[in-house]
Tab-separated table of N, CA and C in Angstrom:
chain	number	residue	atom	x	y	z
A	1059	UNK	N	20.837	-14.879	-31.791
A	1059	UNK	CA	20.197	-14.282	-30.650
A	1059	UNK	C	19.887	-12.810	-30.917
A	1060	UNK	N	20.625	-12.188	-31.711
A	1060	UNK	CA	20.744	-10.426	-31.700
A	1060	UNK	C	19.204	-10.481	-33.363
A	1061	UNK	N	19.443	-11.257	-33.832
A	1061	UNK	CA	18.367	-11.598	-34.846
A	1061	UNK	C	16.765	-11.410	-34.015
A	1062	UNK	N	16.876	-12.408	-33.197
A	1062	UNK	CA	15.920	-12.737	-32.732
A	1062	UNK	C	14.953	-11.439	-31.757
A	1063	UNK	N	16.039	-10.993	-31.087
A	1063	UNK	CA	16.050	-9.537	-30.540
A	1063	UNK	C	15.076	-8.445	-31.462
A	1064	UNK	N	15.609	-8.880	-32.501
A	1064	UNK	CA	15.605	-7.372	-33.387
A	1064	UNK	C	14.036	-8.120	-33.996
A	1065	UNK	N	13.231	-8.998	-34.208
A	1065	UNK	CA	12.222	-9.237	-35.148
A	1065	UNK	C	11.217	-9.071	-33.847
A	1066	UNK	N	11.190	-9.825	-32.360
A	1066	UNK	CA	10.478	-9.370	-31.263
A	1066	UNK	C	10.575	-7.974	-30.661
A	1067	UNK	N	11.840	-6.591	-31.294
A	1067	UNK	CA	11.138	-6.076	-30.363
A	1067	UNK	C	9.948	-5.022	-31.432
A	1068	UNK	N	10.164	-4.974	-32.777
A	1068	UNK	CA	9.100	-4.579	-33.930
A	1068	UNK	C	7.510	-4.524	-33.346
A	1069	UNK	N	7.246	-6.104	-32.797
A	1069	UNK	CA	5.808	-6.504	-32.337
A	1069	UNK	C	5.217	-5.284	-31.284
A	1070	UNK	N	6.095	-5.672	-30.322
A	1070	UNK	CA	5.667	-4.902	-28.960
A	1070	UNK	C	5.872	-3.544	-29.042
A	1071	UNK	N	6.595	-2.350	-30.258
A	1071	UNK	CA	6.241	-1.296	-29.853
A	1071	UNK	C	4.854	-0.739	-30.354
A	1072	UNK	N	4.566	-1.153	-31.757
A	1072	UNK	CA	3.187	-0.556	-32.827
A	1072	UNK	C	2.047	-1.064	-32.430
A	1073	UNK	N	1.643	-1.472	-30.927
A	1073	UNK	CA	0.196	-2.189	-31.241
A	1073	UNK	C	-0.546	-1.190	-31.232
A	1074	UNK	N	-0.527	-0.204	-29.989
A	1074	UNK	CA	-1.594	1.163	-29.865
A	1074	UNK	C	-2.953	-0.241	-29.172
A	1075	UNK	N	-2.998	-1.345	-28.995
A	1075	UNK	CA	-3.754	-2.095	-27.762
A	1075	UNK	C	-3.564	-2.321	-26.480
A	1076	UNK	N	-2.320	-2.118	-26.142
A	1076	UNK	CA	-1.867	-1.936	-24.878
A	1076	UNK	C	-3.196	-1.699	-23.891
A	1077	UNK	N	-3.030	-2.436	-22.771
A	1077	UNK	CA	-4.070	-2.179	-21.631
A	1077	UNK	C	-3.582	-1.015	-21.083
A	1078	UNK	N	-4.428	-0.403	-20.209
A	1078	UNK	CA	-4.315	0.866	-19.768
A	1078	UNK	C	-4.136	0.670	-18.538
A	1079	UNK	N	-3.488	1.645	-17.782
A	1079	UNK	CA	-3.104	1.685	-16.305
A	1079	UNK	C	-4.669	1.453	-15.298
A	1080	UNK	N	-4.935	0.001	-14.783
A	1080	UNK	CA	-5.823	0.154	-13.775
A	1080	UNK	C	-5.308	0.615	-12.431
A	1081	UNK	N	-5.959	1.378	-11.722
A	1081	UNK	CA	-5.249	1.596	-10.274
A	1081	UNK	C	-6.008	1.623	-9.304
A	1082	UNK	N	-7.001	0.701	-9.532
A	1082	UNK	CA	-7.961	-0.086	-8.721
A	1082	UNK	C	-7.185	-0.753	-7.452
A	1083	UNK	N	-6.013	-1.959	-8.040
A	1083	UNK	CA	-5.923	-2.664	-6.806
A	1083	UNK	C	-4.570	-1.941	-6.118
A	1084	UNK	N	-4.111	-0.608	-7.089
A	1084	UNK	CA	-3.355	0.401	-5.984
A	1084	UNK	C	-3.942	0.807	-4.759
A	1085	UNK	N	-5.514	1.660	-4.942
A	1085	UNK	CA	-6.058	1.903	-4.244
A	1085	UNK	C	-6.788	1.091	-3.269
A	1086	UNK	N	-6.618	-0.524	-3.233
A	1086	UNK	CA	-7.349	-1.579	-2.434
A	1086	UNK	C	-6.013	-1.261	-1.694
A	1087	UNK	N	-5.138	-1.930	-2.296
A	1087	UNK	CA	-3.775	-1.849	-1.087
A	1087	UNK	C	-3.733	-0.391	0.000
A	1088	UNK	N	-3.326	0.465	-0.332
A	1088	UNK	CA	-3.570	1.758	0.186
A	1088	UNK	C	-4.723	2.039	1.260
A	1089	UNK	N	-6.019	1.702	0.698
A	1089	UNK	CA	-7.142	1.626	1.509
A	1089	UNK	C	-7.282	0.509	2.902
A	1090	UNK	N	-6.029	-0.340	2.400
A	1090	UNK	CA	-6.059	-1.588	3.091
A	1090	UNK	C	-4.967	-1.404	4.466
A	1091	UNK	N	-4.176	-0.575	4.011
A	1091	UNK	CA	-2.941	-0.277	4.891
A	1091	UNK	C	-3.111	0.860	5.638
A	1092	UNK	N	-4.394	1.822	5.076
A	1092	UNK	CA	-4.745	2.542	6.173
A	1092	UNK	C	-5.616	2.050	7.327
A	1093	UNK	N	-6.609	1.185	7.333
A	1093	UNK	CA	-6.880	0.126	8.041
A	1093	UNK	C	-6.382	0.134	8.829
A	1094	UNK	N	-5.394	-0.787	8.485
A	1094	UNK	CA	-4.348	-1.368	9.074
A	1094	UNK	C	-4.014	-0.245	10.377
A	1095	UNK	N	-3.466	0.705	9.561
A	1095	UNK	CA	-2.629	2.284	10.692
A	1095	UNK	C	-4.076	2.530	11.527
A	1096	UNK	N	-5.081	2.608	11.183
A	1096	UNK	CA	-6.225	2.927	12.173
A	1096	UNK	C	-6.259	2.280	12.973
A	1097	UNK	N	-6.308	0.409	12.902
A	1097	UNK	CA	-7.002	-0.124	14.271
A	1097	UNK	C	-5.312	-0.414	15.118
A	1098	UNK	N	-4.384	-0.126	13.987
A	1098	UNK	CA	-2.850	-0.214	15.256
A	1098	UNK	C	-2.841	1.252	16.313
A	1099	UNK	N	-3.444	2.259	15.523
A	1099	UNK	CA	-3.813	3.682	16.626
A	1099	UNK	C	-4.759	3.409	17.340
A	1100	UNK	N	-6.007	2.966	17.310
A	1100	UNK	CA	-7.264	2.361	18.107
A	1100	UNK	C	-6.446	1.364	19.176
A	1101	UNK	N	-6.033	0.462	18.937
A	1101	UNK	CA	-4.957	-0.295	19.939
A	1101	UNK	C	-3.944	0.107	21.085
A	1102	UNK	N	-3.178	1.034	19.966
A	1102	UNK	CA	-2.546	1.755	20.820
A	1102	UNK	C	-3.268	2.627	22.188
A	1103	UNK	N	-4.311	3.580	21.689
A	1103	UNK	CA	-4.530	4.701	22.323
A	1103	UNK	C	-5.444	3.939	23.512
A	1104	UNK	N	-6.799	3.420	23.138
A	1104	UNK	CA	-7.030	2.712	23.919
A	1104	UNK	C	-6.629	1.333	25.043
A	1105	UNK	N	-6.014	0.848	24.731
A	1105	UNK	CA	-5.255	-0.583	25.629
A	1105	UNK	C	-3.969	-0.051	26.105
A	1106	UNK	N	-3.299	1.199	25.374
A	1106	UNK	CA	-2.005	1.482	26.241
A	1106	UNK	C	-2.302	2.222	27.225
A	1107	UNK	N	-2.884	3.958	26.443
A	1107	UNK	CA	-2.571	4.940	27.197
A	1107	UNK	C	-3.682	5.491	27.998
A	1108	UNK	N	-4.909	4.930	27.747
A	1108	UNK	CA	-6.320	4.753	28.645
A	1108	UNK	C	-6.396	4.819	30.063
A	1109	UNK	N	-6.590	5.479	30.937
A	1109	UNK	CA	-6.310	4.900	32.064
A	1109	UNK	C	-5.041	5.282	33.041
A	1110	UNK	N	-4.029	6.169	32.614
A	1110	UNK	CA	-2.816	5.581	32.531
A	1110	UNK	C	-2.234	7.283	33.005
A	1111	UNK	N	-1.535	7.858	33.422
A	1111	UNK	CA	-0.808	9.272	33.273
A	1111	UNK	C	0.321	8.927	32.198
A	1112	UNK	N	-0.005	10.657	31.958
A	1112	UNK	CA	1.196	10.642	30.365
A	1112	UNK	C	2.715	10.424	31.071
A	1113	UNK	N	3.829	9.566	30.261
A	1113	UNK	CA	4.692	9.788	30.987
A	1113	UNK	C	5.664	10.070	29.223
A	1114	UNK	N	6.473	11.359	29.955
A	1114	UNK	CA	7.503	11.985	28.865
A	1114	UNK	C	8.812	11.508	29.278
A	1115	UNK	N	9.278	10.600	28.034
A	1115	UNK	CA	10.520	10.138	28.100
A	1115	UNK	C	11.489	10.991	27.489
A	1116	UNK	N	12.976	11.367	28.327
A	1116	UNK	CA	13.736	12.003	27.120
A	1116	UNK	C	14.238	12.713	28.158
């Protein structure tokens, strides 16, 4: 097993082909979850507090 170790990890450090960091579908997620926070504030502001007197809890 410690053989086997030692001849796989040779391969994977020297290629220099390695793919490169895409951060494309970082930025889908991100773009996606702000969305998200927009139409939950659009929701909020309009359907709760529309209409309505402010009331301060506390």
């Amino acid at each position: 097993m410690g053989q086997n170790e030692a001849v796989h990890a040779g391969t994977e450090d020297g290629g220099g082909d390695a793919e490169e960091f895409d951060p494309i579908g970082t930025l889908t997620l991100i773009g996606i979850y702000f969305v998200i926070l927009v139409l939950a504030w659009v929701f909020i502001y309009f359907v709760e507090f529309l209409g309505r007197d402010l009331v301060v809890v506390g």
